[in-house]
Amino acid sequence: MSTSNELTGFLRSDGRKGIRNIVAVAYLVECAHHVAREIVTDFRGREVHLIGFPGCFPNDYAQNMMERLCTHPNVGAVLLLSLGCESFNKYSLSRCIEDSGRPVKTLTIQANGGTLSTIREGSDWVSQQLDVLAKAERVPMGIDELIIGTICGGSDGTSGLTGNPAAGRAFDQLVQAGAACIFEETGELIGCEEIMAERAVTPELGDELRAAVAKAASYYATLGYGSFAPGNADGGLSSIEEKSMGAYAKSGSSRIAGIIKPGDIPPRGGLYLMDVVPDGEVRFGFPNISDNAEIVELIASGCHATFFVTGRGSVSGSAISPVIKICANPDTYRKLAEDMDVNAGSILEGEATLEAVAADIMRVLAATVRGEQTASEKLGHREFILTYKSFEPIGPACLPSVVSAW
């Protein structure tokens, strides 16, 4: 990714550019899930992705997430599937998509004659949209137009030694080139709040970083369960603090430009922390019940692609945006090579340096932006999960407009 002219994307009406041009088929209640899935199954191997919200009762977070996902730069058209009696505001979602310049169609199963007729009509519409999207041409895209996320999952003792710091070095290169980079999750950064605060661009943002981690620690303490799984211990990690230090490494060394919450779009290039822990009293259970939930939140904040660092191994991908799998453990890489894009475990075996693996990550990212499929895309992984949460808007200190020299 040495020059911006190497990259191309699909231009959207709001000026953003996508690296994929998919049709999203979205169910608006679990009762419409089967019909939506059957429609998508008709297009196996093509760029038709299934997303949705299972709840019958409304939730501002879910509404905002679906609006952000359905107008993501990687999405070219949207089919909405409603049962008809759910509380999700399908009219608001449809207007949002239409206002973004994307084709959108809503099918209501109760008014459309049931399962089979809705599947037929939905499949016909998706087929038509695919024909239109196939004619779209790519346009030049700059590195500074990219938003890239990073997570780690299935972490072990190698994650903080190889994969995470290599991803962090790639982040540093992207930030320097003007891209927006998002790391998370605050529940896995407990113990790192002070060193993060030192990297904040303003003292006020430093205070917000401390508060975000403190909120996460309180949330997990109330639940009686932290973000530390038996698999982490089996992989050689001793505590949440040790896991946190490894997870922190994937943020790189750039100054932290702001804090965002799921669905917030970074206003400019720079490094951002995503606070994924709900605000208010503990009411919705575990903040992120799987890695897929974290990826969905990153995508809702505009991520074109996500770096996924794993030590023990993961086979997950995602709907809407590609996942680039970075394997930290050389033994895991040998076992799960078909699911991985980058072998960071080569560092442990003396075959590569952190800088060389970071360069490999950047090479894979450039190829992904230009349209080459990642391992998870080739294998058909399009996992998606969206549950209930509640967030308060971020305050002015979270996105400082002026960078201080403190």
mmCIF file of C-alpha atoms in Angstrom:
data_model
loop_
_atom_site.group_PDB
_atom_site.id
_atom_site.type_symbol
_atom_site.label_atom_id
_atom_site.label_comp_id
_atom_site.label_asym_id
_atom_site.label_seq_id
_atom_site.Cartn_x
_atom_site.Cartn_y
_atom_site.Cartn_z
ATOM 1 C CA MET A 1 0.000 0.000 0.000
ATOM 2 C CA SER A 2 2.755 2.400 -0.906
ATOM 3 C CA THR A 3 0.516 4.713 -2.960
ATOM 4 C CA SER A 4 -3.164 5.519 -2.790
ATOM 5 C CA ASN A 5 -3.514 4.946 -6.538
ATOM 6 C CA GLU A 6 -3.108 1.220 -5.971
ATOM 7 C CA LEU A 7 -6.526 1.035 -4.282
ATOM 8 C CA THR A 8 -9.998 1.164 -5.783
ATOM 9 C CA GLY A 9 -13.531 1.106 -4.427
ATOM 10 C CA PHE A 10 -17.204 1.609 -5.233
ATOM 11 C CA LEU A 11 -18.324 5.233 -4.910
ATOM 12 C CA ARG A 12 -21.483 5.877 -2.851
ATOM 13 C CA SER A 13 -23.737 8.925 -2.999
ATOM 14 C CA ASP A 14 -22.406 10.235 0.347
ATOM 15 C CA GLY A 15 -18.852 10.279 -1.004
ATOM 16 C CA ARG A 16 -17.669 7.214 0.877
ATOM 17 C CA LYS A 17 -16.267 4.245 -1.007
ATOM 18 C CA GLY A 18 -16.807 0.549 -0.424
ATOM 19 C CA ILE A 19 -14.453 -2.332 -1.109
ATOM 20 C CA ARG A 20 -17.339 -4.760 -1.711
ATOM 21 C CA ASN A 21 -20.676 -4.313 -3.497
ATOM 22 C CA ILE A 22 -23.073 -6.670 -1.756
ATOM 23 C CA VAL A 23 -26.820 -7.106 -1.452
ATOM 24 C CA ALA A 24 -27.780 -7.272 2.227
ATOM 25 C CA VAL A 25 -30.855 -9.332 3.102
ATOM 26 C CA ALA A 26 -31.990 -8.221 6.546
ATOM 27 C CA TYR A 27 -34.632 -9.808 8.761
ATOM 28 C CA LEU A 28 -36.222 -7.465 11.295
ATOM 29 C CA VAL A 29 -37.417 -10.096 13.766
ATOM 30 C CA GLU A 30 -36.453 -13.724 14.395
ATOM 31 C CA CYS A 31 -39.802 -14.829 12.921
ATOM 32 C CA ALA A 32 -38.579 -13.603 9.506
ATOM 33 C CA HIS A 33 -35.143 -15.206 9.811
ATOM 34 C CA HIS A 34 -35.988 -18.435 7.979
ATOM 35 C CA VAL A 35 -37.491 -16.655 4.974
ATOM 36 C CA ALA A 36 -34.489 -14.325 4.737
ATOM 37 C CA ARG A 37 -32.065 -17.242 5.024
ATOM 38 C CA GLU A 38 -33.851 -19.187 2.275
ATOM 39 C CA ILE A 39 -33.543 -16.201 -0.050
ATOM 40 C CA VAL A 40 -29.826 -15.890 0.636
ATOM 41 C CA THR A 41 -29.314 -19.632 0.146
ATOM 42 C CA ASP A 42 -30.486 -19.230 -3.460
ATOM 43 C CA PHE A 43 -27.370 -17.127 -4.061
ATOM 44 C CA ARG A 44 -24.690 -19.260 -2.432
ATOM 45 C CA GLY A 45 -21.234 -18.110 -3.508
ATOM 46 C CA ARG A 46 -22.466 -14.698 -4.645
ATOM 47 C CA GLU A 47 -22.332 -11.364 -2.826
ATOM 48 C CA VAL A 48 -25.636 -11.709 -0.953
ATOM 49 C CA HIS A 49 -25.244 -11.498 2.824
ATOM 50 C CA LEU A 50 -27.679 -12.292 5.615
ATOM 51 C CA ILE A 51 -27.957 -9.901 8.570
ATOM 52 C CA GLY A 52 -30.737 -9.156 11.023
ATOM 53 C CA PHE A 53 -32.091 -8.369 14.473
ATOM 54 C CA PRO A 54 -33.970 -11.148 16.286
ATOM 55 C CA GLY A 55 -35.792 -9.121 18.927
ATOM 56 C CA CYS A 56 -39.506 -8.358 18.715
ATOM 57 C CA PHE A 57 -39.309 -5.294 20.964
ATOM 58 C CA PRO A 58 -37.677 -2.023 19.831
ATOM 59 C CA ASN A 59 -34.227 -0.907 20.908
ATOM 60 C CA ASP A 60 -32.475 2.320 19.896
ATOM 61 C CA TYR A 61 -29.103 0.565 19.704
ATOM 62 C CA ALA A 62 -30.433 -2.124 17.346
ATOM 63 C CA GLN A 63 -32.183 0.468 15.172
ATOM 64 C CA ASN A 64 -29.025 2.542 14.905
ATOM 65 C CA MET A 65 -26.887 -0.510 14.203
ATOM 66 C CA MET A 66 -29.178 -1.725 11.418
ATOM 67 C CA GLU A 67 -29.246 1.733 9.853
ATOM 68 C CA ARG A 68 -25.454 1.918 9.901
ATOM 69 C CA LEU A 69 -25.036 -1.609 8.557
ATOM 70 C CA CYS A 70 -27.557 -1.229 5.754
ATOM 71 C CA THR A 71 -25.878 2.010 4.600
ATOM 72 C CA HIS A 72 -22.325 0.698 5.003
ATOM 73 C CA PRO A 73 -20.035 1.576 2.077
ATOM 74 C CA ASN A 74 -19.701 -2.139 1.224
ATOM 75 C CA VAL A 75 -23.477 -2.466 0.736
ATOM 76 C CA GLY A 76 -25.021 -1.731 -2.662
ATOM 77 C CA ALA A 77 -28.670 -2.726 -2.119
ATOM 78 C CA VAL A 78 -30.880 -3.960 0.743
ATOM 79 C CA LEU A 79 -33.856 -6.309 1.018
ATOM 80 C CA LEU A 80 -35.781 -6.009 4.303
ATOM 81 C CA LEU A 81 -37.817 -8.957 5.611
ATOM 82 C CA SER A 82 -40.589 -8.192 8.117
ATOM 83 C CA LEU A 83 -43.112 -10.581 9.620
ATOM 84 C CA GLY A 84 -45.517 -7.673 10.041
ATOM 85 C CA CYS A 85 -46.324 -7.442 13.745
ATOM 86 C CA GLU A 86 -42.875 -6.792 15.226
ATOM 87 C CA SER A 87 -42.036 -3.448 16.817
ATOM 88 C CA PHE A 88 -38.886 -2.758 14.783
ATOM 89 C CA ASN A 89 -39.334 0.514 12.879
ATOM 90 C CA LYS A 90 -38.983 -0.835 9.343
ATOM 91 C CA TYR A 91 -40.321 2.398 7.835
ATOM 92 C CA SER A 92 -37.548 4.472 9.402
ATOM 93 C CA LEU A 93 -34.923 1.947 8.323
ATOM 94 C CA SER A 94 -36.257 1.863 4.764
ATOM 95 C CA ARG A 95 -36.243 5.673 4.541
ATOM 96 C CA CYS A 96 -32.686 5.778 5.839
ATOM 97 C CA ILE A 97 -31.528 3.340 3.156
ATOM 98 C CA GLU A 98 -33.484 5.114 0.418
ATOM 99 C CA ASP A 99 -32.050 8.487 1.464
ATOM 100 C CA SER A 100 -28.555 6.994 1.118
ATOM 101 C CA GLY A 101 -29.194 6.370 -2.593
ATOM 102 C CA ARG A 102 -29.370 2.590 -2.329
ATOM 103 C CA PRO A 103 -32.163 0.459 -3.779
ATOM 104 C CA VAL A 104 -34.298 -0.973 -0.968
ATOM 105 C CA LYS A 105 -37.359 -3.203 -0.878
ATOM 106 C CA THR A 106 -39.411 -4.296 2.121
ATOM 107 C CA LEU A 107 -41.356 -7.556 2.077
ATOM 108 C CA THR A 108 -43.888 -8.184 4.852
ATOM 109 C CA ILE A 109 -44.582 -11.909 5.144
ATOM 110 C CA GLN A 110 -48.050 -11.558 6.658
ATOM 111 C CA ALA A 111 -49.141 -9.318 3.775
ATOM 112 C CA ASN A 112 -47.231 -11.122 1.070
ATOM 113 C CA GLY A 113 -48.902 -14.536 1.150
ATOM 114 C CA GLY A 114 -46.539 -16.396 3.440
ATOM 115 C CA THR A 115 -43.215 -18.171 3.214
ATOM 116 C CA LEU A 116 -42.962 -19.415 -0.364
ATOM 117 C CA SER A 117 -44.384 -16.379 -2.103
ATOM 118 C CA THR A 118 -42.119 -14.073 -0.086
ATOM 119 C CA ILE A 119 -39.070 -16.184 -0.902
ATOM 120 C CA ARG A 120 -39.917 -16.087 -4.621
ATOM 121 C CA GLU A 121 -40.456 -12.342 -4.703
ATOM 122 C CA GLY A 122 -37.375 -11.671 -2.589
ATOM 123 C CA SER A 123 -35.171 -13.889 -4.746
ATOM 124 C CA ASP A 124 -36.380 -12.181 -7.920
ATOM 125 C CA TRP A 125 -35.573 -8.751 -6.482
ATOM 126 C CA VAL A 126 -32.114 -9.796 -5.273
ATOM 127 C CA SER A 127 -31.325 -11.288 -8.679
ATOM 128 C CA GLN A 128 -32.246 -8.017 -10.369
ATOM 129 C CA GLN A 129 -30.036 -6.025 -7.999
ATOM 130 C CA LEU A 130 -27.075 -8.325 -8.566
ATOM 131 C CA ASP A 131 -27.351 -7.705 -12.305
ATOM 132 C CA VAL A 132 -27.291 -3.948 -11.711
ATOM 133 C CA LEU A 133 -24.421 -4.054 -9.203
ATOM 134 C CA ALA A 134 -22.352 -6.216 -11.570
ATOM 135 C CA LYS A 135 -22.121 -3.222 -13.925
ATOM 136 C CA ALA A 136 -20.649 -0.909 -11.278
ATOM 137 C CA GLU A 137 -17.123 0.280 -11.941
ATOM 138 C CA ARG A 138 -14.401 0.783 -9.360
ATOM 139 C CA VAL A 139 -12.888 4.205 -8.847
ATOM 140 C CA PRO A 140 -9.547 5.220 -7.283
ATOM 141 C CA MET A 141 -9.506 5.121 -3.500
ATOM 142 C CA GLY A 142 -6.989 6.569 -1.058
ATOM 143 C CA ILE A 143 -5.624 4.935 2.063
ATOM 144 C CA ASP A 144 -6.992 7.928 3.960
ATOM 145 C CA GLU A 145 -10.518 6.829 2.962
ATOM 146 C CA LEU A 146 -10.193 3.508 4.783
ATOM 147 C CA ILE A 147 -11.573 2.597 8.189
ATOM 148 C CA ILE A 148 -9.983 -0.571 9.590
ATOM 149 C CA GLY A 149 -10.849 -2.398 12.807
ATOM 150 C CA THR A 150 -8.986 -4.933 14.888
ATOM 151 C CA ILE A 151 -10.024 -7.561 17.422
ATOM 152 C CA CYS A 152 -8.427 -10.610 18.989
ATOM 153 C CA GLY A 153 -10.219 -13.835 19.801
ATOM 154 C CA GLY A 154 -9.217 -17.287 20.887
ATOM 155 C CA SER A 155 -6.194 -15.643 22.490
ATOM 156 C CA ASP A 156 -3.313 -17.579 23.990
ATOM 157 C CA GLY A 157 0.182 -16.902 25.259
ATOM 158 C CA THR A 158 1.451 -16.182 21.743
ATOM 159 C CA SER A 159 -1.141 -13.536 20.867
ATOM 160 C CA GLY A 160 0.574 -10.701 22.702
ATOM 161 C CA LEU A 161 3.998 -11.728 21.406
ATOM 162 C CA THR A 162 3.370 -11.972 17.666
ATOM 163 C CA GLY A 163 -0.063 -11.345 16.132
ATOM 164 C CA ASN A 164 -1.246 -8.403 18.227
ATOM 165 C CA PRO A 165 1.962 -6.335 18.071
ATOM 166 C CA ALA A 166 2.252 -7.064 14.336
ATOM 167 C CA ALA A 167 -1.314 -5.813 13.842
ATOM 168 C CA GLY A 168 -0.383 -2.778 15.949
ATOM 169 C CA ARG A 169 2.524 -1.978 13.655
ATOM 170 C CA ALA A 170 0.187 -2.212 10.666
ATOM 171 C CA PHE A 171 -2.177 0.170 12.481
ATOM 172 C CA ASP A 172 0.660 2.646 12.963
ATOM 173 C CA GLN A 173 1.358 2.630 9.222
ATOM 174 C CA LEU A 174 -2.315 3.108 8.401
ATOM 175 C CA VAL A 175 -2.756 5.970 10.875
ATOM 176 C CA GLN A 176 0.349 7.674 9.521
ATOM 177 C CA ALA A 177 -1.161 7.422 6.020
ATOM 178 C CA GLY A 178 -4.382 9.066 7.177
ATOM 179 C CA ALA A 179 -6.666 6.057 7.684
ATOM 180 C CA ALA A 180 -9.022 5.701 10.651
ATOM 181 C CA CYS A 181 -8.257 2.666 12.832
ATOM 182 C CA ILE A 182 -10.494 1.309 15.589
ATOM 183 C CA PHE A 183 -9.486 -1.034 18.406
ATOM 184 C CA GLU A 184 -11.621 -2.427 21.231
ATOM 185 C CA GLU A 185 -12.751 -3.912 23.684
ATOM 186 C CA THR A 186 -12.605 -2.057 27.005
ATOM 187 C CA GLY A 187 -13.322 -5.240 28.985
ATOM 188 C CA GLU A 188 -10.039 -6.650 27.682
ATOM 189 C CA LEU A 189 -8.040 -3.516 28.457
ATOM 190 C CA ILE A 190 -8.399 -3.624 32.235
ATOM 191 C CA GLY A 191 -5.060 -2.597 33.729
ATOM 192 C CA CYS A 192 -4.036 -0.666 30.608
ATOM 193 C CA GLU A 193 -6.061 2.473 31.284
ATOM 194 C CA GLU A 194 -3.154 4.585 32.518
ATOM 195 C CA ILE A 195 -0.851 3.839 29.606
ATOM 196 C CA MET A 196 -3.746 4.493 27.217
ATOM 197 C CA ALA A 197 -4.477 7.803 28.942
ATOM 198 C CA GLU A 198 -0.854 8.831 28.385
ATOM 199 C CA ARG A 199 -1.380 8.334 24.647
ATOM 200 C CA ALA A 200 -4.548 10.463 24.501
ATOM 201 C CA VAL A 201 -4.373 13.624 22.408
ATOM 202 C CA THR A 202 -5.880 15.689 25.265
ATOM 203 C CA PRO A 203 -5.968 15.314 29.064
ATOM 204 C CA GLU A 204 -9.766 15.285 28.925
ATOM 205 C CA LEU A 205 -9.731 12.341 26.525
ATOM 206 C CA GLY A 206 -7.325 10.594 28.889
ATOM 207 C CA ASP A 207 -9.922 10.917 31.645
ATOM 208 C CA GLU A 208 -12.576 9.455 29.337
ATOM 209 C CA LEU A 209 -10.319 6.489 28.559
ATOM 210 C CA ARG A 210 -9.894 5.789 32.275
ATOM 211 C CA ALA A 211 -13.655 6.070 32.812
ATOM 212 C CA ALA A 212 -14.424 3.665 29.939
ATOM 213 C CA VAL A 213 -12.189 0.965 31.394
ATOM 214 C CA ALA A 214 -13.547 1.567 34.901
ATOM 215 C CA LYS A 215 -17.088 1.148 33.564
ATOM 216 C CA ALA A 216 -16.076 -2.159 31.968
ATOM 217 C CA ALA A 217 -14.462 -3.410 35.171
ATOM 218 C CA SER A 218 -17.590 -2.523 37.168
ATOM 219 C CA TYR A 219 -19.866 -4.147 34.592
ATOM 220 C CA TYR A 220 -17.973 -7.427 34.636
ATOM 221 C CA ALA A 221 -17.686 -7.376 38.423
ATOM 222 C CA THR A 222 -21.468 -7.075 38.638
ATOM 223 C CA LEU A 223 -21.869 -10.015 36.283
ATOM 224 C CA GLY A 224 -19.331 -12.034 38.253
ATOM 225 C CA TYR A 225 -17.633 -13.017 35.022
ATOM 226 C CA GLY A 226 -14.794 -11.311 33.179
ATOM 227 C CA SER A 227 -13.560 -11.444 29.622
ATOM 228 C CA PHE A 228 -11.281 -14.377 30.376
ATOM 229 C CA ALA A 229 -12.234 -17.829 29.115
ATOM 230 C CA PRO A 230 -10.957 -21.327 29.984
ATOM 231 C CA GLY A 231 -9.410 -21.481 26.539
ATOM 232 C CA ASN A 232 -7.276 -18.442 27.373
ATOM 233 C CA ALA A 233 -5.911 -20.221 30.443
ATOM 234 C CA ASP A 234 -5.344 -23.435 28.501
ATOM 235 C CA GLY A 235 -3.367 -21.359 26.027
ATOM 236 C CA GLY A 236 -0.977 -20.112 28.695
ATOM 237 C CA LEU A 237 -2.527 -16.832 29.845
ATOM 238 C CA SER A 238 -2.617 -16.350 33.606
ATOM 239 C CA SER A 239 -5.068 -13.470 34.177
ATOM 240 C CA ILE A 240 -7.192 -10.759 32.597
ATOM 241 C CA GLU A 241 -4.297 -8.340 33.162
ATOM 242 C CA GLU A 242 -1.910 -10.501 31.129
ATOM 243 C CA LYS A 243 -4.542 -10.966 28.455
ATOM 244 C CA SER A 244 -5.160 -7.213 28.453
ATOM 245 C CA MET A 245 -1.509 -6.395 27.839
ATOM 246 C CA GLY A 246 -1.504 -8.689 24.846
ATOM 247 C CA ALA A 247 -4.784 -7.262 23.544
ATOM 248 C CA TYR A 248 -3.523 -3.717 24.070
ATOM 249 C CA ALA A 249 -0.567 -4.381 21.757
ATOM 250 C CA LYS A 250 -2.820 -4.480 18.692
ATOM 251 C CA SER A 251 -3.539 -0.746 19.124
ATOM 252 C CA GLY A 252 0.013 0.105 18.057
ATOM 253 C CA SER A 253 1.772 3.223 19.320
ATOM 254 C CA SER A 254 -0.077 6.132 17.670
ATOM 255 C CA ARG A 255 -1.721 8.836 19.740
ATOM 256 C CA ILE A 256 -5.326 7.965 20.592
ATOM 257 C CA ALA A 257 -7.554 10.477 18.802
ATOM 258 C CA GLY A 258 -10.895 9.627 20.367
ATOM 259 C CA ILE A 259 -13.422 7.246 21.883
ATOM 260 C CA ILE A 260 -16.437 6.075 19.919
ATOM 261 C CA LYS A 261 -19.343 3.724 20.622
ATOM 262 C CA PRO A 262 -20.835 1.141 18.252
ATOM 263 C CA GLY A 263 -22.316 2.836 15.218
ATOM 264 C CA ASP A 264 -20.292 6.046 15.626
ATOM 265 C CA ILE A 265 -18.282 6.832 12.481
ATOM 266 C CA PRO A 266 -14.771 8.239 13.063
ATOM 267 C CA PRO A 267 -14.856 11.855 11.832
ATOM 268 C CA ARG A 268 -11.318 11.789 10.486
ATOM 269 C CA GLY A 269 -8.205 9.642 10.295
ATOM 270 C CA GLY A 270 -6.501 8.530 13.494
ATOM 271 C CA LEU A 271 -6.669 5.869 16.186
ATOM 272 C CA TYR A 272 -9.924 5.336 18.083
ATOM 273 C CA LEU A 273 -10.986 3.163 20.995
ATOM 274 C CA MET A 274 -14.458 1.655 20.709
ATOM 275 C CA ASP A 275 -16.280 1.439 24.044
ATOM 276 C CA VAL A 276 -18.505 -1.630 23.638
ATOM 277 C CA VAL A 277 -19.753 -1.937 27.227
ATOM 278 C CA PRO A 278 -23.369 -0.717 27.593
ATOM 279 C CA ASP A 279 -24.105 2.402 29.613
ATOM 280 C CA GLY A 280 -26.388 2.461 32.633
ATOM 281 C CA GLU A 281 -27.277 -0.430 34.900
ATOM 282 C CA VAL A 282 -26.343 -3.973 33.944
ATOM 283 C CA ARG A 283 -29.396 -5.269 32.138
ATOM 284 C CA PHE A 284 -28.449 -7.057 28.926
ATOM 285 C CA GLY A 285 -25.949 -9.635 30.160
ATOM 286 C CA PHE A 286 -22.483 -10.200 28.731
ATOM 287 C CA PRO A 287 -21.469 -7.141 26.651
ATOM 288 C CA ASN A 288 -20.229 -9.156 23.681
ATOM 289 C CA ILE A 289 -21.296 -12.768 23.679
ATOM 290 C CA SER A 290 -18.893 -13.726 20.883
ATOM 291 C CA ASP A 291 -16.175 -12.292 18.645
ATOM 292 C CA ASN A 292 -18.769 -11.931 15.905
ATOM 293 C CA ALA A 293 -20.702 -9.364 17.952
ATOM 294 C CA GLU A 294 -17.552 -7.253 18.228
ATOM 295 C CA ILE A 295 -16.911 -7.460 14.493
ATOM 296 C CA VAL A 296 -20.485 -6.372 13.732
ATOM 297 C CA GLU A 297 -20.042 -3.317 15.961
ATOM 298 C CA LEU A 298 -16.802 -2.418 14.188
ATOM 299 C CA ILE A 299 -18.534 -2.762 10.828
ATOM 300 C CA ALA A 300 -21.401 -0.552 12.026
ATOM 301 C CA SER A 301 -18.786 2.131 12.685
ATOM 302 C CA GLY A 302 -17.722 1.969 9.056
ATOM 303 C CA CYS A 303 -14.885 -0.557 9.039
ATOM 304 C CA HIS A 304 -14.111 -1.693 5.513
ATOM 305 C CA ALA A 305 -12.201 -4.687 6.887
ATOM 306 C CA THR A 306 -11.140 -6.101 10.257
ATOM 307 C CA PHE A 307 -7.854 -7.596 11.447
ATOM 308 C CA PHE A 308 -8.662 -10.655 13.577
ATOM 309 C CA VAL A 309 -5.727 -11.931 15.661
ATOM 310 C CA THR A 310 -6.085 -15.444 17.074
ATOM 311 C CA GLY A 311 -3.731 -17.755 18.936
ATOM 312 C CA ARG A 312 -5.853 -20.835 19.597
ATOM 313 C CA GLY A 313 -7.648 -20.470 16.288
ATOM 314 C CA SER A 314 -10.908 -19.130 14.912
ATOM 315 C CA VAL A 315 -12.801 -19.934 11.746
ATOM 316 C CA SER A 316 -15.184 -16.964 11.903
ATOM 317 C CA GLY A 317 -15.636 -14.399 9.181
ATOM 318 C CA SER A 318 -18.362 -11.811 8.813
ATOM 319 C CA ALA A 319 -21.173 -10.519 6.689
ATOM 320 C CA ILE A 320 -20.687 -7.151 4.932
ATOM 321 C CA SER A 321 -16.943 -6.623 5.541
ATOM 322 C CA PRO A 322 -13.961 -8.941 5.045
ATOM 323 C CA VAL A 323 -12.084 -10.360 8.013
ATOM 324 C CA ILE A 324 -8.317 -10.770 7.708
ATOM 325 C CA LYS A 325 -7.215 -13.596 9.983
ATOM 326 C CA ILE A 326 -3.788 -13.213 11.626
ATOM 327 C CA CYS A 327 -2.595 -16.383 13.364
ATOM 328 C CA ALA A 328 -0.270 -15.776 16.317
ATOM 329 C CA ASN A 329 0.623 -19.409 17.078
ATOM 330 C CA PRO A 330 2.688 -21.420 14.560
ATOM 331 C CA ASP A 331 1.183 -24.741 15.668
ATOM 332 C CA THR A 332 -2.321 -23.365 15.220
ATOM 333 C CA TYR A 333 -1.388 -22.019 11.806
ATOM 334 C CA ARG A 334 -0.249 -25.451 10.678
ATOM 335 C CA LYS A 335 -3.532 -26.996 11.868
ATOM 336 C CA LEU A 336 -5.846 -24.274 10.498
ATOM 337 C CA ALA A 337 -3.877 -22.856 7.572
ATOM 338 C CA GLU A 338 -6.891 -22.824 5.251
ATOM 339 C CA ASP A 339 -8.661 -20.407 7.609
ATOM 340 C CA MET A 340 -5.738 -18.006 8.020
ATOM 341 C CA ASP A 341 -4.441 -15.102 5.941
ATOM 342 C CA VAL A 342 -1.227 -14.240 7.786
ATOM 343 C CA ASN A 343 1.181 -16.473 9.737
ATOM 344 C CA ALA A 344 2.441 -14.276 12.579
ATOM 345 C CA GLY A 345 3.603 -17.442 14.350
ATOM 346 C CA SER A 346 6.618 -17.400 12.030
ATOM 347 C CA ILE A 347 8.049 -14.763 14.390
ATOM 348 C CA LEU A 348 8.303 -17.307 17.222
ATOM 349 C CA GLU A 349 10.127 -19.743 14.958
ATOM 350 C CA GLY A 350 12.673 -17.129 13.927
ATOM 351 C CA GLU A 351 11.505 -17.010 10.329
ATOM 352 C CA ALA A 352 10.181 -13.430 10.344
ATOM 353 C CA THR A 353 10.271 -10.178 12.297
ATOM 354 C CA LEU A 354 7.355 -8.142 13.606
ATOM 355 C CA GLU A 355 8.038 -5.615 10.856
ATOM 356 C CA ALA A 356 7.971 -8.305 8.169
ATOM 357 C CA VAL A 357 4.650 -9.692 9.399
ATOM 358 C CA ALA A 358 3.212 -6.166 9.590
ATOM 359 C CA ALA A 359 4.237 -5.724 5.957
ATOM 360 C CA ASP A 360 2.510 -9.004 5.132
ATOM 361 C CA ILE A 361 -0.669 -7.771 6.860
ATOM 362 C CA MET A 362 -0.543 -4.586 4.807
ATOM 363 C CA ARG A 363 -0.053 -6.588 1.609
ATOM 364 C CA VAL A 364 -3.083 -8.754 2.370
ATOM 365 C CA LEU A 365 -5.130 -5.658 3.230
ATOM 366 C CA ALA A 366 -4.235 -3.996 -0.083
ATOM 367 C CA ALA A 367 -5.223 -7.123 -2.009
ATOM 368 C CA THR A 368 -8.475 -7.329 -0.022
ATOM 369 C CA VAL A 369 -9.343 -3.704 -0.773
ATOM 370 C CA ARG A 370 -8.752 -4.342 -4.474
ATOM 371 C CA GLY A 371 -11.242 -7.216 -4.381
ATOM 372 C CA GLU A 372 -9.249 -10.360 -3.581
ATOM 373 C CA GLN A 373 -11.136 -12.606 -1.161
ATOM 374 C CA THR A 374 -9.801 -13.346 2.310
ATOM 375 C CA ALA A 375 -9.648 -16.915 3.589
ATOM 376 C CA SER A 376 -12.933 -16.591 5.448
ATOM 377 C CA GLU A 377 -14.640 -15.133 2.378
ATOM 378 C CA LYS A 378 -13.446 -17.996 0.195
ATOM 379 C CA LEU A 379 -14.823 -20.467 2.725
ATOM 380 C CA GLY A 380 -18.207 -18.740 2.807
ATOM 381 C CA HIS A 381 -18.032 -17.461 6.389
ATOM 382 C CA ARG A 382 -20.589 -14.692 6.886
ATOM 383 C CA GLU A 383 -21.341 -14.858 10.597
ATOM 384 C CA PHE A 384 -23.582 -12.193 12.083
ATOM 385 C CA ILE A 385 -25.098 -11.499 15.501
ATOM 386 C CA LEU A 386 -26.922 -8.474 16.904
ATOM 387 C CA THR A 387 -28.449 -8.327 20.385
ATOM 388 C CA TYR A 388 -29.893 -5.746 22.767
ATOM 389 C CA LYS A 389 -27.712 -2.990 24.274
ATOM 390 C CA SER A 390 -28.107 0.583 25.432
ATOM 391 C CA PHE A 391 -25.675 3.478 24.998
ATOM 392 C CA GLU A 392 -25.569 7.148 25.855
ATOM 393 C CA PRO A 393 -24.129 9.590 23.275
ATOM 394 C CA ILE A 394 -20.428 10.307 23.562
ATOM 395 C CA GLY A 395 -19.413 13.613 25.151
ATOM 396 C CA PRO A 396 -17.298 16.362 23.552
ATOM 397 C CA ALA A 397 -14.134 15.207 25.316
ATOM 398 C CA CYS A 398 -14.373 11.846 23.511
ATOM 399 C CA LEU A 399 -13.734 13.391 20.080
ATOM 400 C CA PRO A 400 -11.523 16.429 20.649
ATOM 401 C CA SER A 401 -11.376 18.683 17.600
ATOM 402 C CA VAL A 402 -7.993 20.142 18.501
ATOM 403 C CA VAL A 403 -4.971 17.983 19.214
ATOM 404 C CA SER A 404 -2.958 19.329 22.103
ATOM 405 C CA ALA A 405 0.751 18.912 22.649
ATOM 406 C CA TRP A 406 0.467 17.991 26.332
#
